[in-house]
Amino acid sequence: MFSFKNFISLCAVISLGCFNFSYASSDEYNTRNMVDTREQSFSNLPQGNDLVFSFAMVSKGASGFRNGLYFSYLSTVLEKAKKEDQLTNDGKAFLAAVSELKQFIRTTSSSRLTERGITQLNDLGANYAKNRKELLLKKIYENEIPVLFSYNGDKLALDSGEKFVIGMTKSLPEDAQIIYMQDDDVTQNYIEKILSFYDNSEYVRYLTSYPALVGAIGKHLVAKQSVIYNEALINRVFKKEFAESFIHMGVMPDRTIMSKIEVASFVKYIYELYTFLPCLNESFAKKYQNIFDIVMPEKERKYWSTLEDASLFYRYGPGFKSQPISNQAAQNIFSLYEETLNDFDQDNIEETVKLIFVDYKAMLSFISLIKGDEVGKPLDATEEFSFYDNKFKAAQLAPYASILIWDIYRNRTGEYFVKMKFNGRDALFKSSCGNDSQGLYSWKQLQLCLKELY
């Protein structure tokens, strides 16, 4: 069990069996990708380096369908075509699948974790604690293990954190309790402002007012290849008369939907549904794989995935040289790490673990800062994102429940070093931060490196 907010007890009975994160398709789907991010192995370092602290940043787990209107509009257009006898055979099969899924889509919420999301976070927490059991038990007192806990203020991030902590208890003595206190209002507001920067009004204004950003994203949406793939899908689902009308004029579904639905929006609805299914249930992904392969073939899904990579690159990744807003926001996140380790060094905190739960946007930004050119260089306003040499693969960088771990070691002279793991594997910082054959980085050197602007 664990406690939260002034040590109010929260009891939970959870079954944590072995969970296999296999996936029905080889495709990758940006931040909705479901992969196993547990550590593949634990690092053995030379003698003289003691593990004294650990940071774990975890992105939110899989939740319910994001936008119910998307599903409603998708269903309504298909039903309209059916009434007019304008569905192809593949269109009829697709409508049948959509109809079957309706009850499951409507009973999920974008603000709540799915069962699969809960299981993944439980398992991830258990794996994290198992590999740091000795560190966690260093500060145990009367069976209570204190940890530091921060989140971005979002309910789904908080729920993800709670399920992660419940999982941690699976790897600890049965009578042990993980406890954490809620920060005071001032501290919590300060942390939320940093971790949720991409949702505040300042950043939203940037997204809509910077001409190069608006132009770069818009250009990809109307690219020739986008138009070709959009029209190809429409012709697979609908008969000629309906398809031609849809392509040229859009569709007014019924009196309850007063605005036209354009082809690009309809294709987006299908892509959103397909990427959601594995988050709900792996068996659904397998069951409906064939019909989705027909309606939206793999090469097209990969194209839409790469197009979304481009949008995320501009918004939350390396972005533009002239507007390093994402880089600066990521540096502010790093400042939370600095403050925590300084407090630990000065014996101002007793905890040896800090857990940070964020949205995928913050994870993408932070990874862009610490990995540098490995995920792509910031662009000039006149440069374009390269579809053919895309290093910014969001499916690998920030899938559901992605985890970035910094284990802090101290040597015999009192110097701190950082060993990083990202989504289960040992990882290196950007080349400008130096290199070590064992991936062990001087904390002082990282402080200098990660505070540099482009």
Short mmCIF file of C-alpha atoms in Angstrom, two decimals:
data_model
loop_
_atom_site.label_atom_id
_atom_site.label_comp_id
_atom_site.label_asym_id
_atom_site.label_seq_id
_atom_site.Cartn_x
_atom_site.Cartn_y
_atom_site.Cartn_z
CA MET A 1 0.00 0.00 0.00
CA PHE A 2 1.05 3.62 -0.25
CA SER A 3 -0.05 6.88 1.25
CA PHE A 4 -0.73 10.24 -0.36
CA LYS A 5 -1.58 13.75 0.80
CA ASN A 6 -0.76 14.17 4.45
CA PHE A 7 -0.37 10.42 4.83
CA ILE A 8 -3.99 9.56 4.10
CA SER A 9 -3.92 5.81 3.45
CA LEU A 10 -5.01 4.43 0.12
CA CYS A 11 -5.31 0.65 0.00
CA ALA A 12 -5.40 -1.32 -3.22
CA VAL A 13 -5.55 -4.96 -4.15
CA ILE A 14 -3.74 -5.42 -7.42
CA SER A 15 -2.76 -8.52 -9.33
CA LEU A 16 0.62 -8.04 -10.96
CA GLY A 17 1.22 -10.98 -13.18
CA CYS A 18 3.75 -11.20 -15.99
CA PHE A 19 2.63 -8.86 -18.76
CA ASN A 20 3.85 -9.21 -22.30
CA PHE A 21 3.73 -5.97 -24.26
CA SER A 22 3.66 -7.60 -27.67
CA TYR A 23 1.89 -5.64 -30.35
CA ALA A 24 -0.26 -6.88 -33.18
CA SER A 25 1.42 -4.81 -35.88
CA SER A 26 4.94 -3.77 -36.77
CA ASP A 27 3.80 -0.18 -37.26
CA GLU A 28 4.81 2.59 -34.90
CA TYR A 29 2.27 5.19 -33.87
CA ASN A 30 3.90 8.16 -32.24
CA THR A 31 2.93 8.88 -28.66
CA ARG A 32 0.16 6.25 -28.75
CA ASN A 33 2.61 3.42 -29.26
CA MET A 34 2.46 0.55 -26.75
CA VAL A 35 5.87 -0.97 -26.06
CA ASP A 36 7.64 -2.67 -23.19
CA THR A 37 9.79 0.03 -21.54
CA ARG A 38 11.04 -2.08 -18.65
CA GLU A 39 14.79 -2.25 -18.07
CA GLN A 40 16.46 -5.05 -19.99
CA SER A 41 19.35 -5.26 -17.54
CA PHE A 42 20.80 -3.37 -14.60
CA SER A 43 24.17 -1.66 -14.88
CA ASN A 44 27.17 -2.96 -12.98
CA LEU A 45 29.68 -0.18 -12.37
CA PRO A 46 33.29 -0.33 -11.13
CA GLN A 47 33.85 -0.51 -7.40
CA GLY A 48 33.98 2.82 -5.64
CA ASN A 49 30.71 4.12 -7.15
CA ASP A 50 27.72 3.86 -4.83
CA LEU A 51 24.13 4.33 -6.01
CA VAL A 52 22.80 7.09 -3.75
CA PHE A 53 19.84 8.58 -5.60
CA SER A 54 17.54 7.92 -8.56
CA PHE A 55 15.27 10.03 -10.75
CA ALA A 56 12.47 8.46 -12.80
CA MET A 57 10.50 10.57 -15.26
CA VAL A 58 7.46 8.69 -16.58
CA SER A 59 4.96 9.80 -19.22
CA LYS A 60 1.25 9.15 -18.77
CA GLY A 61 -0.23 5.73 -19.42
CA ALA A 62 -2.79 4.66 -22.01
CA SER A 63 -6.18 6.26 -21.47
CA GLY A 64 -9.57 6.21 -23.14
CA PHE A 65 -10.36 7.57 -26.59
CA ARG A 66 -9.21 11.17 -26.84
CA ASN A 67 -12.02 12.79 -28.78
CA GLY A 68 -15.50 11.31 -28.79
CA LEU A 69 -16.58 13.71 -31.55
CA TYR A 70 -14.07 12.12 -33.90
CA PHE A 71 -15.70 8.74 -33.44
CA SER A 72 -19.19 10.21 -33.70
CA TYR A 73 -18.38 12.02 -36.95
CA LEU A 74 -16.71 8.91 -38.39
CA SER A 75 -19.73 6.76 -37.59
CA THR A 76 -22.21 9.32 -38.91
CA VAL A 77 -20.51 9.66 -42.30
CA LEU A 78 -20.35 5.88 -42.70
CA GLU A 79 -24.02 5.49 -41.74
CA LYS A 80 -25.05 8.20 -44.22
CA ALA A 81 -23.22 6.39 -47.02
CA LYS A 82 -24.84 3.11 -45.99
CA LYS A 83 -28.33 4.61 -46.22
CA GLU A 84 -27.51 5.83 -49.70
CA ASP A 85 -26.05 2.43 -50.68
CA GLN A 86 -22.70 4.12 -51.29
CA LEU A 87 -20.37 1.88 -49.24
CA THR A 88 -18.00 -0.49 -51.02
CA ASN A 89 -17.70 -4.03 -49.66
CA ASP A 90 -14.62 -2.93 -47.73
CA GLY A 91 -16.56 0.10 -46.51
CA LYS A 92 -19.34 -2.18 -45.23
CA ALA A 93 -16.81 -4.33 -43.39
CA PHE A 94 -15.25 -1.23 -41.89
CA LEU A 95 -18.62 0.12 -40.73
CA ALA A 96 -19.33 -3.24 -39.07
CA ALA A 97 -16.05 -2.97 -37.17
CA VAL A 98 -16.77 0.62 -36.14
CA SER A 99 -20.23 -0.40 -34.92
CA GLU A 100 -18.80 -3.22 -32.82
CA LEU A 101 -16.28 -0.87 -31.26
CA LYS A 102 -18.85 1.79 -30.38
CA GLN A 103 -19.74 0.37 -26.97
CA PHE A 104 -16.08 0.13 -25.96
CA ILE A 105 -15.17 3.60 -27.20
CA ARG A 106 -18.09 5.22 -25.39
CA THR A 107 -17.27 3.57 -22.06
CA THR A 108 -13.69 4.89 -21.99
CA SER A 109 -12.55 8.32 -20.91
CA SER A 110 -9.53 10.30 -22.05
CA SER A 111 -9.01 11.32 -18.42
CA ARG A 112 -8.85 7.76 -17.10
CA LEU A 113 -6.38 4.96 -17.66
CA THR A 114 -7.50 1.87 -19.51
CA GLU A 115 -6.98 -1.53 -17.90
CA ARG A 116 -4.06 -2.13 -20.20
CA GLY A 117 -2.61 1.23 -19.24
CA ILE A 118 -2.90 0.38 -15.55
CA THR A 119 -1.22 -2.99 -16.00
CA GLN A 120 1.65 -1.46 -17.94
CA LEU A 121 2.33 1.15 -15.25
CA ASN A 122 2.08 -1.42 -12.46
CA ASP A 123 4.60 -3.61 -14.22
CA LEU A 124 6.91 -0.69 -14.96
CA GLY A 125 6.91 0.41 -11.32
CA ALA A 126 7.63 -3.12 -10.13
CA ASN A 127 10.57 -3.37 -12.52
CA TYR A 128 11.97 0.01 -11.44
CA ALA A 129 11.78 -0.84 -7.73
CA LYS A 130 13.19 -4.32 -8.22
CA ASN A 131 16.39 -2.90 -9.68
CA ARG A 132 16.68 -0.29 -6.88
CA LYS A 133 15.44 -2.27 -3.94
CA GLU A 134 18.59 -1.74 -1.88
CA LEU A 135 18.48 2.02 -2.52
CA LEU A 136 14.80 2.23 -1.53
CA LEU A 137 15.34 0.27 1.67
CA LYS A 138 18.23 2.49 2.79
CA LYS A 139 15.84 5.00 4.33
CA ILE A 140 13.11 2.65 5.56
CA TYR A 141 11.79 3.56 8.99
CA GLU A 142 9.00 1.64 10.71
CA ASN A 143 8.27 -0.04 7.38
CA GLU A 144 7.78 3.30 5.64
CA ILE A 145 9.80 4.14 2.51
CA PRO A 146 9.68 7.84 1.62
CA VAL A 147 9.91 8.97 -2.01
CA LEU A 148 9.64 12.37 -3.66
CA PHE A 149 6.70 12.65 -6.04
CA SER A 150 5.98 15.39 -8.59
CA TYR A 151 3.46 15.60 -11.41
CA ASN A 152 2.27 18.17 -13.89
CA GLY A 153 -1.07 18.86 -12.21
CA ASP A 154 -3.04 16.71 -14.65
CA LYS A 155 -5.33 14.04 -13.15
CA LEU A 156 -4.18 11.42 -15.64
CA ALA A 157 -0.54 12.08 -14.73
CA LEU A 158 -1.43 11.72 -11.05
CA ASP A 159 -3.26 8.45 -11.70
CA SER A 160 -0.31 7.19 -13.72
CA GLY A 161 1.97 8.00 -10.80
CA GLU A 162 -0.25 6.20 -8.31
CA LYS A 163 -0.40 3.06 -10.45
CA PHE A 164 3.39 3.17 -10.88
CA VAL A 165 3.88 3.40 -7.11
CA ILE A 166 1.46 0.53 -6.49
CA GLY A 167 3.60 -1.51 -8.86
CA MET A 168 6.74 -0.59 -6.93
CA THR A 169 5.34 -2.22 -3.79
CA LYS A 170 5.28 -5.58 -5.58
CA SER A 171 9.08 -5.66 -5.48
CA LEU A 172 9.40 -4.61 -1.82
CA PRO A 173 8.78 -6.44 1.50
CA GLU A 174 5.09 -7.17 2.07
CA ASP A 175 4.90 -5.01 5.20
CA ALA A 176 6.68 -2.03 3.60
CA GLN A 177 4.76 1.09 2.66
CA ILE A 178 5.80 3.70 0.12
CA ILE A 179 4.80 7.11 1.37
CA TYR A 180 4.91 10.53 -0.17
CA MET A 181 3.67 13.87 0.94
CA GLN A 182 1.91 16.31 -1.34
CA ASP A 183 3.94 19.46 -1.87
CA ASP A 184 2.67 22.67 -0.32
CA ASP A 185 0.61 24.83 -2.66
CA VAL A 186 3.45 27.20 -3.53
CA THR A 187 5.86 24.38 -4.42
CA GLN A 188 3.21 22.42 -6.32
CA ASN A 189 2.26 25.48 -8.38
CA TYR A 190 5.91 26.12 -9.15
CA ILE A 191 6.46 22.52 -10.30
CA GLU A 192 3.23 22.45 -12.31
CA LYS A 193 4.21 25.65 -14.11
CA ILE A 194 7.42 23.98 -15.29
CA LEU A 195 6.08 20.51 -16.08
CA SER A 196 2.89 21.71 -17.80
CA PHE A 197 4.45 24.59 -19.71
CA TYR A 198 3.18 23.32 -23.05
CA ASP A 199 -0.43 23.64 -21.93
CA ASN A 200 -0.30 27.21 -20.68
CA SER A 201 -1.47 30.34 -22.48
CA GLU A 202 2.05 31.58 -23.23
CA TYR A 203 2.95 28.51 -25.20
CA VAL A 204 -0.44 28.27 -26.92
CA ARG A 205 0.07 31.83 -28.18
CA TYR A 206 3.44 30.82 -29.59
CA LEU A 207 1.90 27.87 -31.45
CA THR A 208 -0.63 30.10 -33.19
CA SER A 209 1.39 33.27 -33.72
CA TYR A 210 4.81 32.19 -35.01
CA PRO A 211 4.49 32.32 -38.84
CA ALA A 212 7.27 29.82 -39.57
CA LEU A 213 5.67 27.24 -37.28
CA VAL A 214 2.17 27.69 -38.65
CA GLY A 215 3.47 27.59 -42.21
CA ALA A 216 5.69 24.53 -41.71
CA ILE A 217 2.91 22.41 -40.21
CA GLY A 218 0.29 23.61 -42.70
CA LYS A 219 2.53 22.87 -45.67
CA HIS A 220 2.74 19.18 -44.78
CA LEU A 221 -1.01 18.87 -44.35
CA VAL A 222 -1.68 20.01 -47.93
CA ALA A 223 1.29 18.26 -49.54
CA LYS A 224 0.63 16.36 -52.75
CA GLN A 225 1.28 12.99 -51.10
CA SER A 226 -1.21 13.81 -48.34
CA VAL A 227 -3.89 14.57 -50.92
CA ILE A 228 -3.15 11.35 -52.83
CA TYR A 229 -3.41 9.17 -49.72
CA ASN A 230 -6.56 10.94 -48.53
CA GLU A 231 -8.35 10.39 -51.81
CA ALA A 232 -7.15 6.79 -52.09
CA LEU A 233 -8.75 5.95 -48.75
CA ILE A 234 -12.04 7.62 -49.66
CA ASN A 235 -12.22 5.54 -52.84
CA ARG A 236 -11.67 2.31 -50.90
CA VAL A 237 -14.52 3.00 -48.48
CA PHE A 238 -17.12 4.70 -50.68
CA LYS A 239 -18.57 4.09 -54.11
CA LYS A 240 -17.72 6.48 -56.93
CA GLU A 241 -20.63 8.92 -56.64
CA PHE A 242 -20.26 9.46 -52.89
CA ALA A 243 -16.44 9.46 -53.05
CA GLU A 244 -16.28 12.15 -55.75
CA SER A 245 -18.75 14.35 -53.91
CA PHE A 246 -16.85 13.88 -50.64
CA ILE A 247 -13.50 14.74 -52.24
CA HIS A 248 -14.74 17.88 -53.98
CA MET A 249 -17.32 19.26 -51.55
CA GLY A 250 -17.01 17.44 -48.23
CA VAL A 251 -19.95 15.80 -46.45
CA MET A 252 -22.74 17.31 -44.38
CA PRO A 253 -23.57 14.20 -42.30
CA ASP A 254 -26.95 15.14 -40.76
CA ARG A 255 -28.85 17.91 -39.03
CA THR A 256 -27.01 17.31 -35.72
CA ILE A 257 -23.66 18.15 -37.34
CA MET A 258 -23.95 21.59 -38.87
CA SER A 259 -20.51 21.87 -40.45
CA LYS A 260 -19.06 19.94 -43.35
CA ILE A 261 -16.57 17.15 -42.74
CA GLU A 262 -13.63 17.33 -45.11
CA VAL A 263 -11.69 14.37 -46.47
CA ALA A 264 -8.54 15.14 -44.46
CA SER A 265 -10.55 15.20 -41.23
CA PHE A 266 -12.26 11.89 -42.03
CA VAL A 267 -8.89 10.22 -42.65
CA LYS A 268 -7.62 11.64 -39.38
CA TYR A 269 -10.58 10.10 -37.54
CA ILE A 270 -9.67 6.67 -38.90
CA TYR A 271 -6.01 7.08 -38.01
CA GLU A 272 -6.93 8.13 -34.47
CA LEU A 273 -9.16 5.09 -34.02
CA TYR A 274 -6.54 2.65 -35.30
CA THR A 275 -3.84 4.02 -33.05
CA PHE A 276 -6.15 3.82 -30.05
CA LEU A 277 -7.14 0.14 -30.24
CA PRO A 278 -3.97 -1.41 -28.78
CA CYS A 279 -4.33 0.90 -25.75
CA LEU A 280 -7.76 -0.52 -25.03
CA ASN A 281 -7.11 -4.18 -25.64
CA GLU A 282 -4.51 -6.07 -27.62
CA SER A 283 -7.09 -8.55 -28.86
CA PHE A 284 -9.03 -5.70 -30.50
CA ALA A 285 -5.93 -4.62 -32.37
CA LYS A 286 -5.50 -8.15 -33.69
CA LYS A 287 -9.19 -8.67 -34.46
CA TYR A 288 -9.52 -5.56 -36.60
CA GLN A 289 -6.05 -5.59 -38.12
CA ASN A 290 -7.18 -7.00 -41.45
CA ILE A 291 -9.87 -4.44 -42.15
CA PHE A 292 -7.62 -1.54 -41.15
CA ASP A 293 -4.87 -2.93 -43.39
CA ILE A 294 -7.32 -2.66 -46.28
CA VAL A 295 -8.82 0.73 -45.45
CA MET A 296 -5.54 2.36 -44.45
CA PRO A 297 -2.55 0.27 -45.63
CA GLU A 298 0.67 0.20 -43.68
CA LYS A 299 2.58 2.53 -46.01
CA GLU A 300 -0.10 5.18 -45.52
CA ARG A 301 -0.18 4.77 -41.75
CA LYS A 302 3.57 5.19 -41.67
CA TYR A 303 3.24 8.34 -43.76
CA TRP A 304 0.71 9.86 -41.33
CA SER A 305 2.95 8.82 -38.46
CA THR A 306 5.93 10.60 -40.00
CA LEU A 307 3.82 13.66 -40.74
CA GLU A 308 2.88 13.76 -37.07
CA ASP A 309 6.56 13.40 -36.20
CA ALA A 310 7.13 16.60 -38.16
CA SER A 311 4.43 18.44 -36.25
CA LEU A 312 5.78 17.25 -32.90
CA PHE A 313 9.34 18.13 -33.95
CA TYR A 314 8.32 21.74 -34.56
CA ARG A 315 6.08 22.02 -31.51
CA TYR A 316 7.93 20.16 -28.75
CA GLY A 317 11.20 18.90 -30.21
CA PRO A 318 14.29 20.70 -31.52
CA GLY A 319 12.07 23.24 -33.32
CA PHE A 320 13.54 26.44 -34.74
CA LYS A 321 16.92 28.01 -34.03
CA SER A 322 15.32 31.45 -33.82
CA GLN A 323 12.70 30.28 -31.31
CA PRO A 324 14.39 27.90 -28.82
CA ILE A 325 11.31 27.94 -26.62
CA SER A 326 11.15 24.15 -26.24
CA ASN A 327 14.84 23.99 -25.34
CA GLN A 328 14.41 26.62 -22.66
CA ALA A 329 11.37 24.85 -21.22
CA ALA A 330 13.37 21.61 -21.02
CA GLN A 331 16.17 23.43 -19.22
CA ASN A 332 13.63 24.51 -16.63
CA ILE A 333 12.75 20.84 -16.10
CA PHE A 334 16.43 20.10 -15.61
CA SER A 335 16.50 22.82 -12.94
CA LEU A 336 14.14 20.63 -10.88
CA TYR A 337 16.73 17.87 -11.02
CA GLU A 338 19.43 20.30 -9.92
CA GLU A 339 17.41 21.60 -7.01
CA THR A 340 16.62 18.09 -5.80
CA LEU A 341 20.19 16.83 -5.96
CA ASN A 342 21.47 19.98 -4.26
CA ASP A 343 18.98 19.40 -1.44
CA PHE A 344 20.10 15.79 -1.18
CA ASP A 345 23.77 16.79 -1.08
CA GLN A 346 23.06 19.26 1.71
CA ASP A 347 21.04 16.69 3.69
CA ASN A 348 17.86 18.75 3.29
CA ILE A 349 15.86 15.72 2.15
CA GLU A 350 15.83 12.13 3.36
CA GLU A 351 14.34 10.52 0.25
CA THR A 352 16.62 8.71 -2.21
CA VAL A 353 14.16 8.51 -5.13
CA LYS A 354 12.29 11.20 -7.05
CA LEU A 355 9.40 10.27 -9.35
CA ILE A 356 8.20 12.77 -11.95
CA PHE A 357 5.05 12.18 -14.01
CA VAL A 358 4.51 14.23 -17.15
CA ASP A 359 2.68 14.50 -20.44
CA TYR A 360 4.36 13.20 -23.61
CA LYS A 361 5.02 16.80 -24.70
CA ALA A 362 7.36 17.44 -21.78
CA MET A 363 9.06 14.08 -22.34
CA LEU A 364 9.70 14.89 -26.01
CA SER A 365 11.13 18.29 -25.12
CA PHE A 366 13.38 16.96 -22.38
CA ILE A 367 14.70 14.12 -24.54
CA SER A 368 15.43 16.63 -27.31
CA LEU A 369 17.53 18.63 -24.85
CA ILE A 370 19.56 15.76 -23.48
CA LYS A 371 19.97 13.79 -26.73
CA GLY A 372 20.67 16.75 -29.02
CA ASP A 373 21.49 16.03 -32.66
CA GLU A 374 20.70 12.35 -32.19
CA VAL A 375 17.00 13.23 -32.50
CA GLY A 376 17.46 16.12 -34.93
CA LYS A 377 18.95 19.60 -35.22
CA PRO A 378 16.87 22.76 -34.76
CA LEU A 379 15.98 24.28 -38.12
CA ASP A 380 16.23 27.71 -39.66
CA ALA A 381 12.85 29.22 -40.47
CA THR A 382 13.44 28.51 -44.18
CA GLU A 383 14.45 24.86 -43.67
CA GLU A 384 12.00 21.97 -43.86
CA PHE A 385 11.69 18.85 -41.75
CA SER A 386 13.14 15.89 -43.66
CA PHE A 387 10.71 13.02 -44.17
CA TYR A 388 13.47 10.89 -45.65
CA ASP A 389 16.00 11.33 -42.88
CA ASN A 390 13.70 11.52 -39.88
CA LYS A 391 15.54 11.07 -36.59
CA PHE A 392 12.68 12.41 -34.50
CA LYS A 393 10.63 9.23 -34.14
CA ALA A 394 8.07 10.00 -31.47
CA ALA A 395 6.97 6.37 -31.23
CA GLN A 396 10.39 5.52 -29.82
CA LEU A 397 10.89 8.72 -27.84
CA ALA A 398 7.59 9.02 -26.00
CA PRO A 399 5.30 6.00 -26.20
CA TYR A 400 2.75 5.48 -23.46
CA ALA A 401 4.47 5.03 -20.08
CA SER A 402 7.90 5.92 -21.43
CA ILE A 403 10.48 6.11 -18.67
CA LEU A 404 13.69 8.09 -18.35
CA ILE A 405 15.89 7.04 -15.43
CA TRP A 406 18.89 8.86 -14.06
CA ASP A 407 20.72 6.86 -11.42
CA ILE A 408 23.04 9.05 -9.36
CA TYR A 409 26.30 7.56 -8.13
CA ARG A 410 28.82 9.00 -5.71
CA ASN A 411 32.49 8.05 -5.73
CA ARG A 412 34.89 7.93 -2.81
CA THR A 413 35.82 11.59 -3.15
CA GLY A 414 32.17 12.71 -3.00
CA GLU A 415 31.71 13.50 -6.70
CA TYR A 416 28.36 12.70 -8.34
CA PHE A 417 27.95 10.84 -11.62
CA VAL A 418 24.89 10.05 -13.72
CA LYS A 419 23.98 6.81 -15.48
CA MET A 420 20.99 7.10 -17.82
CA LYS A 421 18.45 4.55 -19.01
CA PHE A 422 15.73 5.37 -21.50
CA ASN A 423 12.79 3.05 -22.14
CA GLY A 424 14.63 0.06 -20.77
CA ARG A 425 18.05 0.51 -22.32
CA ASP A 426 21.30 2.22 -21.42
CA ALA A 427 21.43 5.63 -23.08
CA LEU A 428 24.01 8.34 -23.71
CA PHE A 429 23.66 12.10 -23.50
CA LYS A 430 24.32 14.31 -26.51
CA SER A 431 27.91 14.25 -27.73
CA SER A 432 28.66 17.76 -26.45
CA CYS A 433 28.24 16.41 -22.91
CA GLY A 434 31.24 14.13 -23.41
CA ASN A 435 31.26 10.36 -23.42
CA ASP A 436 32.30 7.50 -21.23
CA SER A 437 32.64 3.85 -22.20
CA GLN A 438 30.22 2.98 -19.40
CA GLY A 439 27.91 5.93 -19.94
CA LEU A 440 28.85 7.45 -16.59
CA TYR A 441 28.72 11.26 -16.72
CA SER A 442 30.06 13.83 -14.31
CA TRP A 443 27.18 15.74 -12.73
CA LYS A 444 29.12 19.01 -12.87
CA GLN A 445 29.79 18.51 -16.56
CA LEU A 446 26.12 17.79 -17.26
CA GLN A 447 25.08 20.95 -15.47
CA LEU A 448 27.23 22.99 -17.83
CA CYS A 449 26.26 21.05 -20.93
CA LEU A 450 22.49 21.04 -20.43
CA LYS A 451 22.32 24.75 -19.64
CA GLU A 452 23.74 25.73 -23.02
CA LEU A 453 21.38 27.18 -25.60
CA TYR A 454 21.59 26.12 -29.25
#
